[in-house]
Each structure stands twice: as C-alpha cells, then as structure tokens.
mmCIF file of C-alpha atoms in Angstrom:
data_model
loop_
_atom_site.group_PDB
_atom_site.id
_atom_site.type_symbol
_atom_site.label_atom_id
_atom_site.label_comp_id
_atom_site.label_asym_id
_atom_site.label_seq_id
_atom_site.Cartn_x
_atom_site.Cartn_y
_atom_site.Cartn_z
ATOM 1 C CA MET A 4 8.258 27.625 -1.513
ATOM 2 C CA ARG A 5 5.228 26.197 -3.285
ATOM 3 C CA ARG A 6 2.064 25.610 -1.285
ATOM 4 C CA PHE A 7 0.106 22.433 -1.879
ATOM 5 C CA THR A 8 -3.612 22.255 -1.252
ATOM 6 C CA LYS A 9 -4.624 19.426 1.058
ATOM 7 C CA ILE A 10 -8.048 17.925 0.592
ATOM 8 C CA SER A 11 -9.863 14.958 2.062
ATOM 9 C CA ALA A 12 -9.284 11.416 0.838
ATOM 10 C CA ALA A 13 -12.923 11.310 -0.275
ATOM 11 C CA ALA A 14 -12.419 14.301 -2.547
ATOM 12 C CA VAL A 15 -9.066 13.285 -3.988
ATOM 13 C CA THR A 16 -10.479 11.469 -6.982
ATOM 14 C CA GLY A 17 -12.339 14.471 -8.362
ATOM 15 C CA ALA A 18 -9.403 16.800 -7.856
ATOM 16 C CA LEU A 19 -7.051 14.286 -9.404
ATOM 17 C CA ALA A 20 -9.206 13.940 -12.465
ATOM 18 C CA LEU A 21 -9.061 17.705 -12.923
ATOM 19 C CA THR A 22 -5.280 17.695 -12.496
ATOM 20 C CA THR A 23 -4.926 14.978 -15.130
ATOM 21 C CA LEU A 24 -7.253 16.728 -17.563
ATOM 22 C CA THR A 25 -5.465 20.046 -17.361
ATOM 23 C CA ALA A 26 -1.919 18.661 -16.966
ATOM 24 C CA CYS A 27 -1.057 21.732 -14.992
ATOM 25 C CA GLY A 28 0.481 22.145 -11.583
ATOM 26 C CA GLY A 29 -2.824 21.899 -9.750
ATOM 27 C CA ASP A 30 -2.525 19.796 -6.613
ATOM 28 C CA SER A 31 -4.596 17.063 -5.075
ATOM 29 C CA SER A 32 -3.834 14.922 -2.084
ATOM 30 C CA ALA A 33 -4.899 12.124 0.170
ATOM 31 C CA ALA A 34 -3.877 11.874 3.791
ATOM 32 C CA SER A 35 -3.746 8.828 6.021
ATOM 33 C CA GLY A 36 -5.594 9.448 9.268
ATOM 34 C CA GLY A 37 -4.265 9.498 12.799
ATOM 35 C CA SER A 38 -1.252 10.979 14.425
ATOM 36 C CA GLY A 39 2.337 9.853 14.043
ATOM 37 C CA ASP A 40 5.318 10.784 11.897
ATOM 38 C CA LYS A 41 4.177 13.202 9.203
ATOM 39 C CA VAL A 42 5.493 12.736 5.677
ATOM 40 C CA LYS A 43 4.509 14.371 2.393
ATOM 41 C CA ILE A 44 5.080 12.285 -0.731
ATOM 42 C CA MET A 45 4.775 13.677 -4.243
ATOM 43 C CA VAL A 46 3.694 11.187 -6.908
ATOM 44 C CA GLY A 47 4.328 11.667 -10.624
ATOM 45 C CA GLY A 48 0.681 10.907 -11.378
ATOM 46 C CA LEU A 49 -1.337 9.239 -8.624
ATOM 47 C CA ASP A 50 -3.736 7.633 -11.098
ATOM 48 C CA LYS A 51 -1.024 5.988 -13.200
ATOM 49 C CA VAL A 52 -0.917 2.230 -12.770
ATOM 50 C CA ILE A 53 2.892 2.304 -12.601
ATOM 51 C CA TYR A 54 2.589 4.278 -9.347
ATOM 52 C CA LEU A 55 -0.382 2.293 -8.050
ATOM 53 C CA PRO A 56 1.356 1.143 -4.803
ATOM 54 C CA ALA A 57 1.246 4.704 -3.443
ATOM 55 C CA MET A 58 -2.536 5.068 -3.283
ATOM 56 C CA LEU A 59 -3.091 1.349 -2.697
ATOM 57 C CA THR A 60 -0.989 1.508 0.473
ATOM 58 C CA GLU A 61 -3.197 4.370 1.650
ATOM 59 C CA ARG A 62 -6.385 2.507 0.770
ATOM 60 C CA LEU A 63 -5.250 -0.674 2.530
ATOM 61 C CA GLY A 64 -4.551 1.313 5.690
ATOM 62 C CA TYR A 65 -0.914 0.277 5.894
ATOM 63 C CA PHE A 66 0.472 3.782 6.497
ATOM 64 C CA LYS A 67 -1.846 4.220 9.447
ATOM 65 C CA ALA A 68 -1.017 0.741 10.757
ATOM 66 C CA GLU A 69 2.671 1.679 10.795
ATOM 67 C CA GLY A 70 1.955 4.890 12.698
ATOM 68 C CA VAL A 71 3.026 7.229 9.913
ATOM 69 C CA ASN A 72 0.793 10.085 8.731
ATOM 70 C CA VAL A 73 1.326 10.291 4.969
ATOM 71 C CA THR A 74 -0.028 12.980 2.673
ATOM 72 C CA LEU A 75 0.021 11.936 -0.977
ATOM 73 C CA LEU A 76 0.275 14.756 -3.507
ATOM 74 C CA THR A 77 0.288 14.515 -7.279
ATOM 75 C CA GLU A 78 1.960 16.163 -10.256
ATOM 76 C CA PRO A 79 1.333 15.099 -13.873
ATOM 77 C CA ALA A 80 4.989 14.243 -14.604
ATOM 78 C CA GLY A 81 7.830 12.641 -12.686
ATOM 79 C CA VAL A 82 10.207 15.521 -13.388
ATOM 80 C CA GLN A 83 7.845 17.886 -11.542
ATOM 81 C CA ALA A 84 7.622 15.446 -8.641
ATOM 82 C CA GLU A 85 11.423 15.406 -8.548
ATOM 83 C CA THR A 86 11.506 19.199 -8.367
ATOM 84 C CA ALA A 87 9.183 19.176 -5.354
ATOM 85 C CA LEU A 88 11.579 16.858 -3.527
ATOM 86 C CA VAL A 89 14.741 18.786 -4.317
ATOM 87 C CA SER A 90 13.112 22.075 -3.308
ATOM 88 C CA GLY A 91 12.148 20.599 0.060
ATOM 89 C CA ASP A 92 8.385 20.870 -0.456
ATOM 90 C CA VAL A 93 8.014 17.126 0.194
ATOM 91 C CA GLN A 94 10.042 14.464 1.967
ATOM 92 C CA GLY A 95 9.600 11.719 -0.618
ATOM 93 C CA THR A 96 8.807 11.168 -4.269
ATOM 94 C CA VAL A 97 7.185 8.234 -5.994
ATOM 95 C CA GLY A 98 8.779 8.366 -9.409
ATOM 96 C CA PHE A 99 11.352 6.702 -11.634
ATOM 97 C CA TYR A 100 14.636 5.545 -10.128
ATOM 98 C CA ASP A 101 16.589 7.005 -13.070
ATOM 99 C CA HIS A 102 16.160 10.493 -11.597
ATOM 100 C CA THR A 103 18.537 9.550 -8.765
ATOM 101 C CA LEU A 104 21.391 9.116 -11.261
ATOM 102 C CA ASP A 105 20.570 12.329 -13.081
ATOM 103 C CA LEU A 106 20.430 14.246 -9.790
ATOM 104 C CA GLN A 107 23.756 12.838 -8.614
ATOM 105 C CA THR A 108 25.505 14.454 -11.572
ATOM 106 C CA LYS A 109 23.929 17.734 -10.435
ATOM 107 C CA GLY A 110 25.332 17.407 -6.923
ATOM 108 C CA LYS A 111 22.112 16.134 -5.311
ATOM 109 C CA ALA A 112 22.265 13.018 -3.114
ATOM 110 C CA VAL A 113 18.990 11.153 -3.613
ATOM 111 C CA GLU A 114 18.329 7.433 -3.225
ATOM 112 C CA SER A 115 15.608 4.870 -3.879
ATOM 113 C CA VAL A 116 14.534 3.326 -0.575
ATOM 114 C CA VAL A 117 11.741 1.070 -1.918
ATOM 115 C CA GLN A 118 11.929 -0.236 -5.473
ATOM 116 C CA PHE A 119 8.391 -0.846 -6.725
ATOM 117 C CA SER A 120 9.237 -2.165 -10.166
ATOM 118 C CA GLN A 121 11.776 -3.884 -12.378
ATOM 119 C CA ALA A 122 10.480 -2.681 -15.758
ATOM 120 C CA PRO A 123 9.424 0.772 -16.989
ATOM 121 C CA GLY A 124 5.731 -0.037 -17.404
ATOM 122 C CA GLU A 125 5.805 2.317 -20.398
ATOM 123 C CA VAL A 126 4.403 1.799 -23.878
ATOM 124 C CA GLU A 127 5.323 3.593 -27.099
ATOM 125 C CA ILE A 128 2.034 4.176 -28.888
ATOM 126 C CA VAL A 129 1.600 5.379 -32.470
ATOM 127 C CA SER A 130 -1.567 6.914 -33.898
ATOM 128 C CA ASN A 131 -3.487 4.884 -36.448
ATOM 129 C CA LYS A 132 -2.714 7.529 -39.071
ATOM 130 C CA ALA A 133 1.044 7.214 -38.512
ATOM 131 C CA ALA A 134 1.178 3.462 -37.822
ATOM 132 C CA ALA A 135 2.066 2.537 -41.418
ATOM 133 C CA ASP A 136 5.059 4.909 -41.411
ATOM 134 C CA ILE A 137 6.323 4.360 -37.848
ATOM 135 C CA THR A 138 7.044 0.653 -37.547
ATOM 136 C CA SER A 139 10.076 0.863 -35.232
ATOM 137 C CA ALA A 140 12.185 3.424 -33.368
ATOM 138 C CA LYS A 141 14.195 3.841 -36.578
ATOM 139 C CA ASP A 142 11.221 5.783 -37.917
ATOM 140 C CA PHE A 143 11.256 8.398 -35.133
ATOM 141 C CA LYS A 144 13.218 10.772 -37.385
ATOM 142 C CA GLY A 145 11.222 13.883 -38.189
ATOM 143 C CA ARG A 146 8.349 12.903 -35.890
ATOM 144 C CA LYS A 147 6.574 14.664 -33.039
ATOM 145 C CA LEU A 148 6.489 12.257 -30.093
ATOM 146 C CA GLY A 149 4.616 12.788 -26.861
ATOM 147 C CA VAL A 150 6.240 12.578 -23.429
ATOM 148 C CA THR A 151 4.802 13.491 -20.049
ATOM 149 C CA GLY A 152 7.317 16.302 -19.606
ATOM 150 C CA ILE A 153 10.705 17.382 -20.939
ATOM 151 C CA GLY A 154 13.308 15.817 -18.661
ATOM 152 C CA SER A 155 10.868 13.135 -17.528
ATOM 153 C CA SER A 156 11.583 9.418 -17.657
ATOM 154 C CA THR A 157 9.359 9.072 -20.728
ATOM 155 C CA ASP A 158 11.612 11.687 -22.345
ATOM 156 C CA PHE A 159 14.719 9.727 -21.258
ATOM 157 C CA LEU A 160 13.423 6.423 -22.603
ATOM 158 C CA THR A 161 12.207 7.895 -25.896
ATOM 159 C CA LYS A 162 15.644 9.374 -26.501
ATOM 160 C CA TYR A 163 17.316 6.060 -25.733
ATOM 161 C CA LEU A 164 15.074 4.128 -28.116
ATOM 162 C CA ALA A 165 15.832 6.672 -30.835
ATOM 163 C CA VAL A 166 19.607 6.778 -30.344
ATOM 164 C CA ASN A 167 19.792 3.002 -30.022
ATOM 165 C CA SER A 168 18.134 2.796 -33.446
ATOM 166 C CA GLY A 169 20.403 5.325 -35.118
ATOM 167 C CA VAL A 170 18.203 8.425 -34.740
ATOM 168 C CA GLN A 171 19.811 11.414 -33.040
ATOM 169 C CA THR A 172 17.916 13.291 -30.352
ATOM 170 C CA SER A 173 17.983 16.414 -32.544
ATOM 171 C CA GLU A 174 16.204 14.579 -35.354
ATOM 172 C CA PHE A 175 12.798 14.276 -33.681
ATOM 173 C CA THR A 176 10.658 16.548 -31.522
ATOM 174 C CA PRO A 177 9.581 15.523 -27.994
ATOM 175 C CA VAL A 178 6.310 17.207 -27.028
ATOM 176 C CA ALA A 179 5.223 17.541 -23.391
ATOM 177 C CA VAL A 180 1.598 16.388 -23.343
ATOM 178 C CA GLY A 181 1.197 14.933 -19.860
ATOM 179 C CA ALA A 182 -0.830 11.744 -19.498
ATOM 180 C CA GLY A 183 -4.440 10.636 -19.522
ATOM 181 C CA GLN A 184 -6.858 12.873 -21.420
ATOM 182 C CA THR A 185 -4.217 15.406 -22.475
ATOM 183 C CA PHE A 186 -2.113 12.684 -24.100
ATOM 184 C CA ILE A 187 -5.162 11.187 -25.795
ATOM 185 C CA ALA A 188 -6.307 14.599 -27.073
ATOM 186 C CA ALA A 189 -2.856 15.326 -28.516
ATOM 187 C CA LEU A 190 -2.909 11.994 -30.343
ATOM 188 C CA GLN A 191 -6.415 12.607 -31.691
ATOM 189 C CA GLN A 192 -5.653 16.153 -32.811
ATOM 190 C CA GLY A 193 -2.431 15.165 -34.548
ATOM 191 C CA SER A 194 -0.162 17.386 -32.451
ATOM 192 C CA ILE A 195 1.799 14.183 -31.806
ATOM 193 C CA GLU A 196 2.148 11.157 -34.080
ATOM 194 C CA GLY A 197 3.001 8.826 -31.256
ATOM 195 C CA GLY A 198 4.322 8.921 -27.739
ATOM 196 C CA MET A 199 5.201 7.150 -24.532
ATOM 197 C CA THR A 200 2.599 6.639 -21.863
ATOM 198 C CA THR A 201 1.315 4.167 -19.278
ATOM 199 C CA ASP A 202 -1.857 2.440 -18.236
ATOM 200 C CA PRO A 203 -4.700 3.229 -17.903
ATOM 201 C CA THR A 204 -4.037 5.661 -20.805
ATOM 202 C CA VAL A 205 -2.754 2.787 -22.962
ATOM 203 C CA ALA A 206 -5.866 0.690 -22.336
ATOM 204 C CA THR A 207 -8.115 3.646 -23.177
ATOM 205 C CA ILE A 208 -6.317 4.377 -26.460
ATOM 206 C CA LEU A 209 -6.530 0.756 -27.556
ATOM 207 C CA ASP A 210 -10.168 0.485 -26.505
ATOM 208 C CA LYS A 211 -11.081 3.593 -28.516
ATOM 209 C CA LYS A 212 -8.967 2.337 -31.429
ATOM 210 C CA LEU A 213 -6.991 5.581 -31.563
ATOM 211 C CA GLY A 214 -3.556 4.001 -31.857
ATOM 212 C CA LYS A 215 -1.418 0.892 -31.772
ATOM 213 C CA VAL A 216 1.357 -0.442 -29.531
ATOM 214 C CA LEU A 217 4.812 -0.049 -31.061
ATOM 215 C CA ILE A 218 7.054 -0.955 -28.100
ATOM 216 C CA ASP A 219 5.735 -2.578 -24.919
ATOM 217 C CA MET A 220 7.862 -2.281 -21.758
ATOM 218 C CA ARG A 221 5.246 -3.319 -19.206
ATOM 219 C CA THR A 222 6.923 -6.649 -18.440
ATOM 220 C CA PRO A 223 10.468 -7.747 -17.542
ATOM 221 C CA GLU A 224 10.641 -9.479 -20.929
ATOM 222 C CA GLY A 225 9.584 -6.289 -22.708
ATOM 223 C CA SER A 226 12.183 -4.299 -20.774
ATOM 224 C CA LYS A 227 14.945 -6.717 -21.750
ATOM 225 C CA ALA A 228 13.910 -6.649 -25.407
ATOM 226 C CA ALA A 229 13.786 -2.840 -25.640
ATOM 227 C CA LEU A 230 16.497 -1.815 -23.177
ATOM 228 C CA GLY A 231 18.785 -4.817 -22.902
ATOM 229 C CA GLY A 232 17.983 -5.641 -19.299
ATOM 230 C CA LEU A 233 15.710 -5.049 -16.330
ATOM 231 C CA TYR A 234 15.032 -1.339 -15.883
ATOM 232 C CA PRO A 235 14.048 -0.464 -12.293
ATOM 233 C CA SER A 236 11.584 2.382 -12.581
ATOM 234 C CA SER A 237 8.853 3.383 -10.131
ATOM 235 C CA SER A 238 10.174 3.738 -6.603
ATOM 236 C CA LEU A 239 10.024 5.757 -3.434
ATOM 237 C CA TYR A 240 13.094 7.968 -3.516
ATOM 238 C CA MET A 241 14.192 10.496 -0.936
ATOM 239 C CA GLN A 242 17.073 12.834 -0.188
ATOM 240 C CA THR A 243 19.863 10.819 1.434
ATOM 241 C CA SER A 244 20.362 13.360 4.205
ATOM 242 C CA TRP A 245 16.680 13.068 5.186
ATOM 243 C CA VAL A 246 16.832 9.260 5.091
ATOM 244 C CA ASN A 247 19.869 9.206 7.372
ATOM 245 C CA SER A 248 18.282 11.566 9.891
ATOM 246 C CA HIS A 249 14.816 9.901 9.900
ATOM 247 C CA LYS A 250 15.575 6.183 9.766
ATOM 248 C CA ASP A 251 12.675 5.161 11.989
ATOM 249 C CA THR A 252 10.192 6.964 9.754
ATOM 250 C CA VAL A 253 11.736 5.584 6.566
ATOM 251 C CA GLN A 254 11.529 2.080 8.020
ATOM 252 C CA LYS A 255 7.813 2.556 8.676
ATOM 253 C CA LEU A 256 7.290 3.673 5.082
ATOM 254 C CA ALA A 257 9.266 0.681 3.803
ATOM 255 C CA ASN A 258 7.235 -1.667 5.991
ATOM 256 C CA ALA A 259 3.986 -0.263 4.579
ATOM 257 C CA PHE A 260 5.057 -0.359 0.936
ATOM 258 C CA VAL A 261 6.581 -3.848 1.115
ATOM 259 C CA LYS A 262 3.367 -5.089 2.715
ATOM 260 C CA THR A 263 1.471 -3.600 -0.246
ATOM 261 C CA LEU A 264 3.769 -5.187 -2.841
ATOM 262 C CA LYS A 265 3.306 -8.569 -1.184
ATOM 263 C CA TRP A 266 -0.473 -8.029 -1.111
ATOM 264 C CA MET A 267 -0.438 -7.186 -4.825
ATOM 265 C CA SER A 268 1.462 -10.384 -5.627
ATOM 266 C CA THR A 269 -1.263 -12.518 -4.031
ATOM 267 C CA HIS A 270 -4.353 -10.715 -5.326
ATOM 268 C CA SER A 271 -5.927 -10.435 -8.755
ATOM 269 C CA ALA A 272 -6.110 -7.328 -10.909
ATOM 270 C CA ALA A 273 -9.843 -7.182 -10.193
ATOM 271 C CA GLU A 274 -9.243 -7.259 -6.441
ATOM 272 C CA ILE A 275 -6.656 -4.493 -6.761
ATOM 273 C CA ALA A 276 -8.940 -2.368 -8.949
ATOM 274 C CA ALA A 277 -11.713 -2.707 -6.377
ATOM 275 C CA LYS A 278 -9.500 -1.028 -3.772
ATOM 276 C CA MET A 279 -8.664 1.982 -5.929
ATOM 277 C CA PRO A 280 -10.645 5.237 -6.391
ATOM 278 C CA SER A 281 -13.201 4.786 -9.174
ATOM 279 C CA ASP A 282 -12.050 7.904 -11.052
ATOM 280 C CA TYR A 283 -8.642 6.340 -11.674
ATOM 281 C CA ALA A 284 -10.205 4.413 -14.564
ATOM 282 C CA GLN A 285 -10.128 7.723 -16.519
ATOM 283 C CA GLY A 286 -13.668 7.202 -17.760
ATOM 284 C CA GLY A 287 -12.985 3.774 -19.206
ATOM 285 C CA GLY A 288 -14.943 1.829 -16.611
ATOM 286 C CA THR A 289 -14.003 -0.883 -14.136
ATOM 287 C CA ALA A 290 -13.430 -3.626 -16.721
ATOM 288 C CA LEU A 291 -10.976 -1.538 -18.745
ATOM 289 C CA TYR A 292 -9.160 -0.346 -15.612
ATOM 290 C CA THR A 293 -8.829 -3.929 -14.413
ATOM 291 C CA GLN A 294 -7.373 -4.870 -17.785
ATOM 292 C CA ALA A 295 -4.871 -2.003 -17.481
ATOM 293 C CA ILE A 296 -3.728 -3.275 -14.082
ATOM 294 C CA GLU A 297 -3.497 -6.843 -15.405
ATOM 295 C CA SER A 298 -1.217 -5.695 -18.249
ATOM 296 C CA THR A 299 1.085 -3.771 -15.908
ATOM 297 C CA LEU A 300 1.266 -6.098 -12.876
ATOM 298 C CA PRO A 301 4.331 -8.050 -14.144
ATOM 299 C CA MET A 302 6.515 -4.950 -13.732
ATOM 300 C CA PHE A 303 6.214 -4.872 -9.932
ATOM 301 C CA THR A 304 8.628 -6.432 -7.455
ATOM 302 C CA LYS A 305 7.257 -8.536 -4.623
ATOM 303 C CA ASP A 306 9.659 -7.290 -1.958
ATOM 304 C CA GLY A 307 10.781 -3.762 -2.853
ATOM 305 C CA VAL A 308 14.373 -4.889 -3.435
ATOM 306 C CA MET A 309 16.427 -3.361 -6.238
ATOM 307 C CA PRO A 310 17.091 -5.878 -9.072
ATOM 308 C CA ALA A 311 20.780 -6.787 -8.981
ATOM 309 C CA ASP A 312 21.692 -5.661 -12.511
ATOM 310 C CA GLY A 313 19.060 -2.929 -12.761
ATOM 311 C CA PRO A 314 21.129 0.139 -11.827
ATOM 312 C CA ALA A 315 23.803 -0.723 -14.421
ATOM 313 C CA THR A 316 21.129 -0.958 -17.141
ATOM 314 C CA VAL A 317 19.739 2.450 -16.167
ATOM 315 C CA GLU A 318 23.227 3.975 -16.232
ATOM 316 C CA ARG A 319 23.930 2.528 -19.679
ATOM 317 C CA VAL A 320 20.615 3.791 -21.038
ATOM 318 C CA LEU A 321 21.058 7.316 -19.664
ATOM 319 C CA LYS A 322 24.665 7.630 -20.822
ATOM 320 C CA SER A 323 23.709 6.676 -24.372
ATOM 321 C CA PHE A 324 22.003 10.015 -25.035
ATOM 322 C CA ASN A 325 22.609 12.381 -22.115
ATOM 323 C CA PRO A 326 25.805 14.444 -22.565
ATOM 324 C CA ASN A 327 25.781 15.442 -18.883
ATOM 325 C CA LEU A 328 25.941 11.796 -17.831
ATOM 326 C CA LYS A 329 28.042 10.380 -20.655
ATOM 327 C CA ASN A 330 31.407 11.223 -19.123
ATOM 328 C CA ALA A 331 30.252 11.480 -15.520
ATOM 329 C CA THR A 332 31.346 9.038 -12.848
ATOM 330 C CA ILE A 333 28.248 7.791 -11.087
ATOM 331 C CA ASP A 334 28.405 5.953 -7.774
ATOM 332 C CA LEU A 335 25.492 3.570 -8.237
ATOM 333 C CA ASP A 336 25.723 2.336 -4.637
ATOM 334 C CA LYS A 337 24.638 5.800 -3.515
ATOM 335 C CA THR A 338 21.540 5.874 -5.737
ATOM 336 C CA TYR A 339 19.618 3.229 -3.785
ATOM 337 C CA THR A 340 19.540 1.342 -0.510
ATOM 338 C CA THR A 341 18.098 -2.062 0.393
ATOM 339 C CA GLU A 342 18.565 -1.511 4.144
ATOM 340 C CA PHE A 343 14.942 -0.744 4.896
ATOM 341 C CA VAL A 344 13.164 -3.214 2.604
ATOM 342 C CA LYS A 345 15.327 -6.082 3.840
ATOM 343 C CA ASN A 346 14.343 -5.175 7.418
ATOM 344 C CA ALA A 347 10.668 -4.846 6.527
ATOM 345 C CA GLY A 348 8.450 -7.309 8.374
#
C-alpha cells in the first residue's frame, strides 16, 4: 500500500506547488484540526479551480465544525486519485463523476455522494503556432494533444470531441502532461499542439499569450454546446460499501461541502480567492487567480445535487468512444446518491 506524507496546513502550498511542477506522484496534504471521524480524501489536483470546494471547505473550517477530521491529499490527475480510492489508500476522492461509470464496468461499486459541478470546467487550448490549423475538433487528426493523464477525464473528453467530429481515437496522440507548469511547458516547447486543461492554467496561458481557447466547457451553456447536455464532473465519490457502513461520517462530509457550495454562490470570486492558499495562483498573482475563479464559477452547483439529466449525458459521451463501455449495461442509479446532500442542513 502506498504511503502518503502528511504535512501541516501551513506548508501545503509549497509542497503542492512542487507536486504540480513535477507532475509526479509526490504527495502533499492539509488536515483539519481536532478530533472526530478521520477521513482521507485524494484530490485530482488541489490547486485546480474545478476542485476548489475541497480546500475551501478546509479553509472555511466546515470540516472541523462538523466534527470530521479530514486529510486532503493531492495527485496531479484524476485517474491517479481514482487509483488511490480503489486501492483503499483513501476513503474518498474529489474527481470527475465519469469515473464511477468506468469503474462499474470493471466490477467496482463507487458513487458520487456530493456533486460539485454540472459542467466539466475544462477548456481545449491550442498553441498560437497551431491555432491557424486547428480551428475545431475536426482538426485533431494527426495532432499531439495534452491531457492530464491517460485514462483521465481530460482524456475521455478529448476522445469524445474527436469522435463526435469524425476523428477516430487512433488518429491523434494524447500526451500525458499533467496540469499547471508542466502543461504550459509542453505547450511552449511544442511537445503538444493543444490540450485540455482547467483554470488557473487556462488564465495563465491566455495572460502569457501562449495559446487560444478552442472549446470552452466552463459553463453549463458551454457544456451543452460541446457535449449535448449538462456534464456533471467534479464530485466527492466514494466506494459504496464504505458509504453504507459509515453513513454518519458521510453525512458530516456532505453537510460541510454543501455549506461550502452555498457559501460560494453568495460570495464573489475575489472573496473566494482571498480564502485560498496564495500559491494556488500558480505564479500569476491574485488578480489573475480571481479571474480564473470568476470564469469557472458557473460550473458549480449550489446544493450538491446531481443534475437530473447529467448521468445520461455522461453515459452517452463515454459510450461514444470507449469500447469497454459501448456494449456494457450501466446502472446509473448506482453511480450516485442524493441521500446525503438532500439531508444536509
């Protein structure tokens, strides 16, 4: 079993920056103080705006208020965070909901218990050099496109955009480049011609004039335009067996996260940015980080409830390119639960 290094909340920002820069399996964490139920949660990139509710809940003190002792850990890609959950290293993962469907076809019962968002929050960026030749997903053929990791949700969505535009998955090359500085470096060096990433990486690329937005899925409208519907993405998902045997603890987590989502819906991007670790701006400064949050805020739910038609959209998207899912029968009702968020005070 992997061992994760636990460090103080004060030191998490420096360690996280190192993890993002190297895009390796190095670990950083933040722990809510006090006693109570102990839970380890792996996040597919603590500094990504799409997963902002995880650290924000810690910073607002809501875990502690609920009497749950949460340790937040980070991995550079959602697929690695998923692996930590399935292996039993952690009790929860903050990552994309689509992994619950993929895992079900592999015999793993995993469910979203708090749905943070209703859109992917992802952006397909193209380098300035390639922008004239890549004007839509139809031009993905023959290109090297960055994703956080092979098997990650950025990989899933890139494949869907390609297939939906008539480009087969074998006709382009996905390149695992992580996020943050590693993604930016790959774009600058030409090892990728474009790729899918999130804020604050998007804001940094645009600010440095290194690339242009090709497809924007940071809003519900952008999700519908690119994917044909709302696409529930970032969530807290857990193994169903653990949820069923620790309902009191899961309810406390749901209470804390729903409280955070409601807080986010009534506060400005600047107020949210002020609560977050300064290093999460990835060197771009407070103003740029605030802009990144502002651009991504529309993706978040206000109550943690799964959008009614969201799971069906995710299933359709995944089945369009994934041969393992194409002919599989997926029980969508087992991939999420609204029990805890609807009981959240």
